[in-house]
CSV table of C-alpha atoms in Angstrom, one decimal:
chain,number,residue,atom,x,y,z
A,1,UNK,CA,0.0,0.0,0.0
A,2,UNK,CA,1.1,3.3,-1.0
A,3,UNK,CA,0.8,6.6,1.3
A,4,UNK,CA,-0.3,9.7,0.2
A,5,UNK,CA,3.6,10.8,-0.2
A,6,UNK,CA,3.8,8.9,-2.8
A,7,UNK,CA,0.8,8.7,-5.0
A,8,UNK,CA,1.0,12.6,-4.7
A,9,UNK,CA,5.1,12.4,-6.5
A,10,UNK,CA,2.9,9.4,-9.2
A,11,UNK,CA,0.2,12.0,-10.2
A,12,UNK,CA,2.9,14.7,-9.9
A,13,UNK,CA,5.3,12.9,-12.4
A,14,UNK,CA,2.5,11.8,-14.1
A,15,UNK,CA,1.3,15.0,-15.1
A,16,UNK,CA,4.8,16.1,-16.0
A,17,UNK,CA,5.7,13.7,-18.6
A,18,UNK,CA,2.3,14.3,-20.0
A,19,UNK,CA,3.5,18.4,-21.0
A,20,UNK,CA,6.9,17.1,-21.3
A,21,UNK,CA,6.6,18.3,-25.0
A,22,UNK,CA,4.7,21.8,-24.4
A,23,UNK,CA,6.9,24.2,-25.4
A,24,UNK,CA,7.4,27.0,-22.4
A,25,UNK,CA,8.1,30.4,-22.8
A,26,UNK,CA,8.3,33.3,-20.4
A,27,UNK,CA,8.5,36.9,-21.9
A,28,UNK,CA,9.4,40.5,-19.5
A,29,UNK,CA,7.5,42.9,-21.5
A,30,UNK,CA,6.4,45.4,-19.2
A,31,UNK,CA,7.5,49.0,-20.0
A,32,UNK,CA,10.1,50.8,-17.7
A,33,UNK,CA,9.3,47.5,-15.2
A,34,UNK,CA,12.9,46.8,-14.1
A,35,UNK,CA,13.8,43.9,-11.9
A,36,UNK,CA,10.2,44.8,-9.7
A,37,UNK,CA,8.3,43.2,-12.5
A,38,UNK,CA,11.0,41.0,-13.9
A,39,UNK,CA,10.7,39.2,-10.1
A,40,UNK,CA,7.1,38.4,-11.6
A,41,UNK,CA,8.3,36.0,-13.7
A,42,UNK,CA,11.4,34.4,-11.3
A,43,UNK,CA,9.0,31.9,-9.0
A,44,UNK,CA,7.9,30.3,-12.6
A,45,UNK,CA,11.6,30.2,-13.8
A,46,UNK,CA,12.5,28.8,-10.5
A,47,UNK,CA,9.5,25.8,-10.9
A,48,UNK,CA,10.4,25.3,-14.4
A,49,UNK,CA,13.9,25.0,-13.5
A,50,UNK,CA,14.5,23.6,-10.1
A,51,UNK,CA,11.1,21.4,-9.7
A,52,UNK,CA,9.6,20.2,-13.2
A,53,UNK,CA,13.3,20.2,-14.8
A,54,UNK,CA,11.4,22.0,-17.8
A,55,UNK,CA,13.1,23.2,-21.0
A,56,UNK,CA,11.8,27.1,-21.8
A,57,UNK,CA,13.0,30.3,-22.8
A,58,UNK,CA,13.3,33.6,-21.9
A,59,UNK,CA,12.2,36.9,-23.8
A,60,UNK,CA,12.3,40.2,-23.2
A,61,UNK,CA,12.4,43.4,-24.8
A,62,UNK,CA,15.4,46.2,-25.2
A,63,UNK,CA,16.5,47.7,-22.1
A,64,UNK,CA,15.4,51.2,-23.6
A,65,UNK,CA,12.0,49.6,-22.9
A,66,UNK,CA,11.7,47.3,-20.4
A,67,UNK,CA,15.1,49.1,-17.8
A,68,UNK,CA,16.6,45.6,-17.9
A,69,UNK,CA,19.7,44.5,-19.8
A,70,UNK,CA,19.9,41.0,-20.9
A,71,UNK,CA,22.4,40.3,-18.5
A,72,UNK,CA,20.7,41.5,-15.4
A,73,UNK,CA,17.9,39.7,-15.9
A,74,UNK,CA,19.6,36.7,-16.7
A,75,UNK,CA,21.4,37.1,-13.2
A,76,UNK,CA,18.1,37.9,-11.3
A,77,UNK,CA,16.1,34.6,-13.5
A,78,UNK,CA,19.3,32.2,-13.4
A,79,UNK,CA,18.2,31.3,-16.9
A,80,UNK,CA,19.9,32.6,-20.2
A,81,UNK,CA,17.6,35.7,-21.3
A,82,UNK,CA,17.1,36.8,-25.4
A,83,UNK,CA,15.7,39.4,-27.2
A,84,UNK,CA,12.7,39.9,-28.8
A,85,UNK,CA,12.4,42.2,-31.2
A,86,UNK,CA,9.0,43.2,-31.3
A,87,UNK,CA,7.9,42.8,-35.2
A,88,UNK,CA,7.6,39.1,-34.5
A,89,UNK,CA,5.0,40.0,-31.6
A,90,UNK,CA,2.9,37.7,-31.5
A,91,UNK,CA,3.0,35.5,-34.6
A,92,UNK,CA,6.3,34.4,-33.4
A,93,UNK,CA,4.8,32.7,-29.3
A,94,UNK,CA,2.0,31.2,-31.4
A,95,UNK,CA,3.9,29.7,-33.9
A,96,UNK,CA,6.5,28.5,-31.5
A,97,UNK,CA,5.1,28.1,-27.9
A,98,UNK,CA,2.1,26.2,-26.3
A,99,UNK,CA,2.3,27.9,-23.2
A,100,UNK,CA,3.7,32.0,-22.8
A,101,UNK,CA,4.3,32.8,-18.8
A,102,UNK,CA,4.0,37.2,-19.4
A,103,UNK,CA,4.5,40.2,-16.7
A,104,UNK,CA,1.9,42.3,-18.5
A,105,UNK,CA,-1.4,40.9,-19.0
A,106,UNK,CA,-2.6,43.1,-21.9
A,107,UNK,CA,-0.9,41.4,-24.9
A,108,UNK,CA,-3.2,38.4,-24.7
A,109,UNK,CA,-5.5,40.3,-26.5
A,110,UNK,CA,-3.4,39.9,-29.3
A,111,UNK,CA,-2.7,35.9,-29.1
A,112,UNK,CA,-4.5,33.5,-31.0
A,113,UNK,CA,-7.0,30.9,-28.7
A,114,UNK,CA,-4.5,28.0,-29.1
A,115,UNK,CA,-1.6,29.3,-27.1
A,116,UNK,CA,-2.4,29.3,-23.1
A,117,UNK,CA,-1.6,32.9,-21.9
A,118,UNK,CA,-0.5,33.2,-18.7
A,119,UNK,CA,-0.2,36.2,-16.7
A,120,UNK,CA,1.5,37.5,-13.8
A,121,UNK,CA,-0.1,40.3,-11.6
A,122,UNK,CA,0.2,42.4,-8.8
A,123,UNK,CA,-3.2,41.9,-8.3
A,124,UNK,CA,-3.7,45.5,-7.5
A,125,UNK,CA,-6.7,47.0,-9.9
A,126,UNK,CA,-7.0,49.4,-11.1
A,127,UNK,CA,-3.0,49.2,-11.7
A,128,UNK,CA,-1.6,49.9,-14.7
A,129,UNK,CA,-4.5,51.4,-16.3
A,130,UNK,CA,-6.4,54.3,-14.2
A,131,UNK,CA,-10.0,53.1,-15.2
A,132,UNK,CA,-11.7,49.7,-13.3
A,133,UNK,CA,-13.1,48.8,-16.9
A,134,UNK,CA,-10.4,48.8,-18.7
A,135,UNK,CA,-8.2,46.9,-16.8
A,136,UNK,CA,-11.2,44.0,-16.5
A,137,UNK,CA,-11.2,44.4,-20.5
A,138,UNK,CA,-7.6,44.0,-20.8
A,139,UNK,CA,-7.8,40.7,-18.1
A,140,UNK,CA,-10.6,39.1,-20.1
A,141,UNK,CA,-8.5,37.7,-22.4
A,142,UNK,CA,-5.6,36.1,-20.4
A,143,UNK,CA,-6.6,32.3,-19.5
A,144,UNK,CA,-4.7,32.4,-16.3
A,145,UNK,CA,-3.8,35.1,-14.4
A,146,UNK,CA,-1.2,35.0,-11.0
A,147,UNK,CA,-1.6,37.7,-8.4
């Protein structure tokens, strides 16, 4: 007889080697967010990593826009960090990912229904948009959201 231990690690490994070939990515493309919103992003990097031993990537935007270089995010995530240049945006995670981990959760307006958006908050609406109504029309699309 099994305990609970254990048939909690079988379901776990289970539903790991059942995503084993989704293709992860997580993209920093919050303006002007520095390392406050990159740290969004780090406890997924950290899972992916440590945890699920998951194969991803890492995208983010020119320091001119997001107040990160490559290689300070790459220090704060512990995961190698590449550019995106944004006329790819976002033909290029649909054509390429099954599941995009994002900082800024109004780009998923822009995704097509077969990738799984994933967005990480603060949590604290009306933040970054001023009006209530457009930050719930901006969330609607997402199909997760972390706070």
């Amino acid at each position: 007889m099994t305990n609970r231990n254990e048939r909690t690690n079988e379901r776990t490994n289970e539903r790991t080697n059942a995503n084993a070939n989704k293709k992860i990515a997580l993209f920093n493309a919050v303006q002007n967010g520095g390392e406050t919103y990159l740290n969004y992003l780090k406890p997924i990097a950290k899972i992916l990593q440590e945890q699920l031993n998951y194969d991803f990537d890492v995208f983010q935007y020119p320091k001119e826009y997001c107040g990160l270089t490559l290689q300070e995010s790459q220090k704060i995530l512990n995961h190698k960090v590449e550019l995106f240049p944004n006329y790819f945006f976002p033909n290029y995670f649909a054509t390429n990912f099954d599941i995009l981990f994002c900082n800024h959760q109004t780009p998923a307006r822009y995704f097509p229904n077969d990738i799984l958006y994933v967005s990480t908050n603060h949590g604290n609406s009306p933040m970054p948009l001023a009006d209530p109504i457009l930050h719930g029309q901006a969330l609607i699309h997402n199909d997760v959201i972390f706070c």
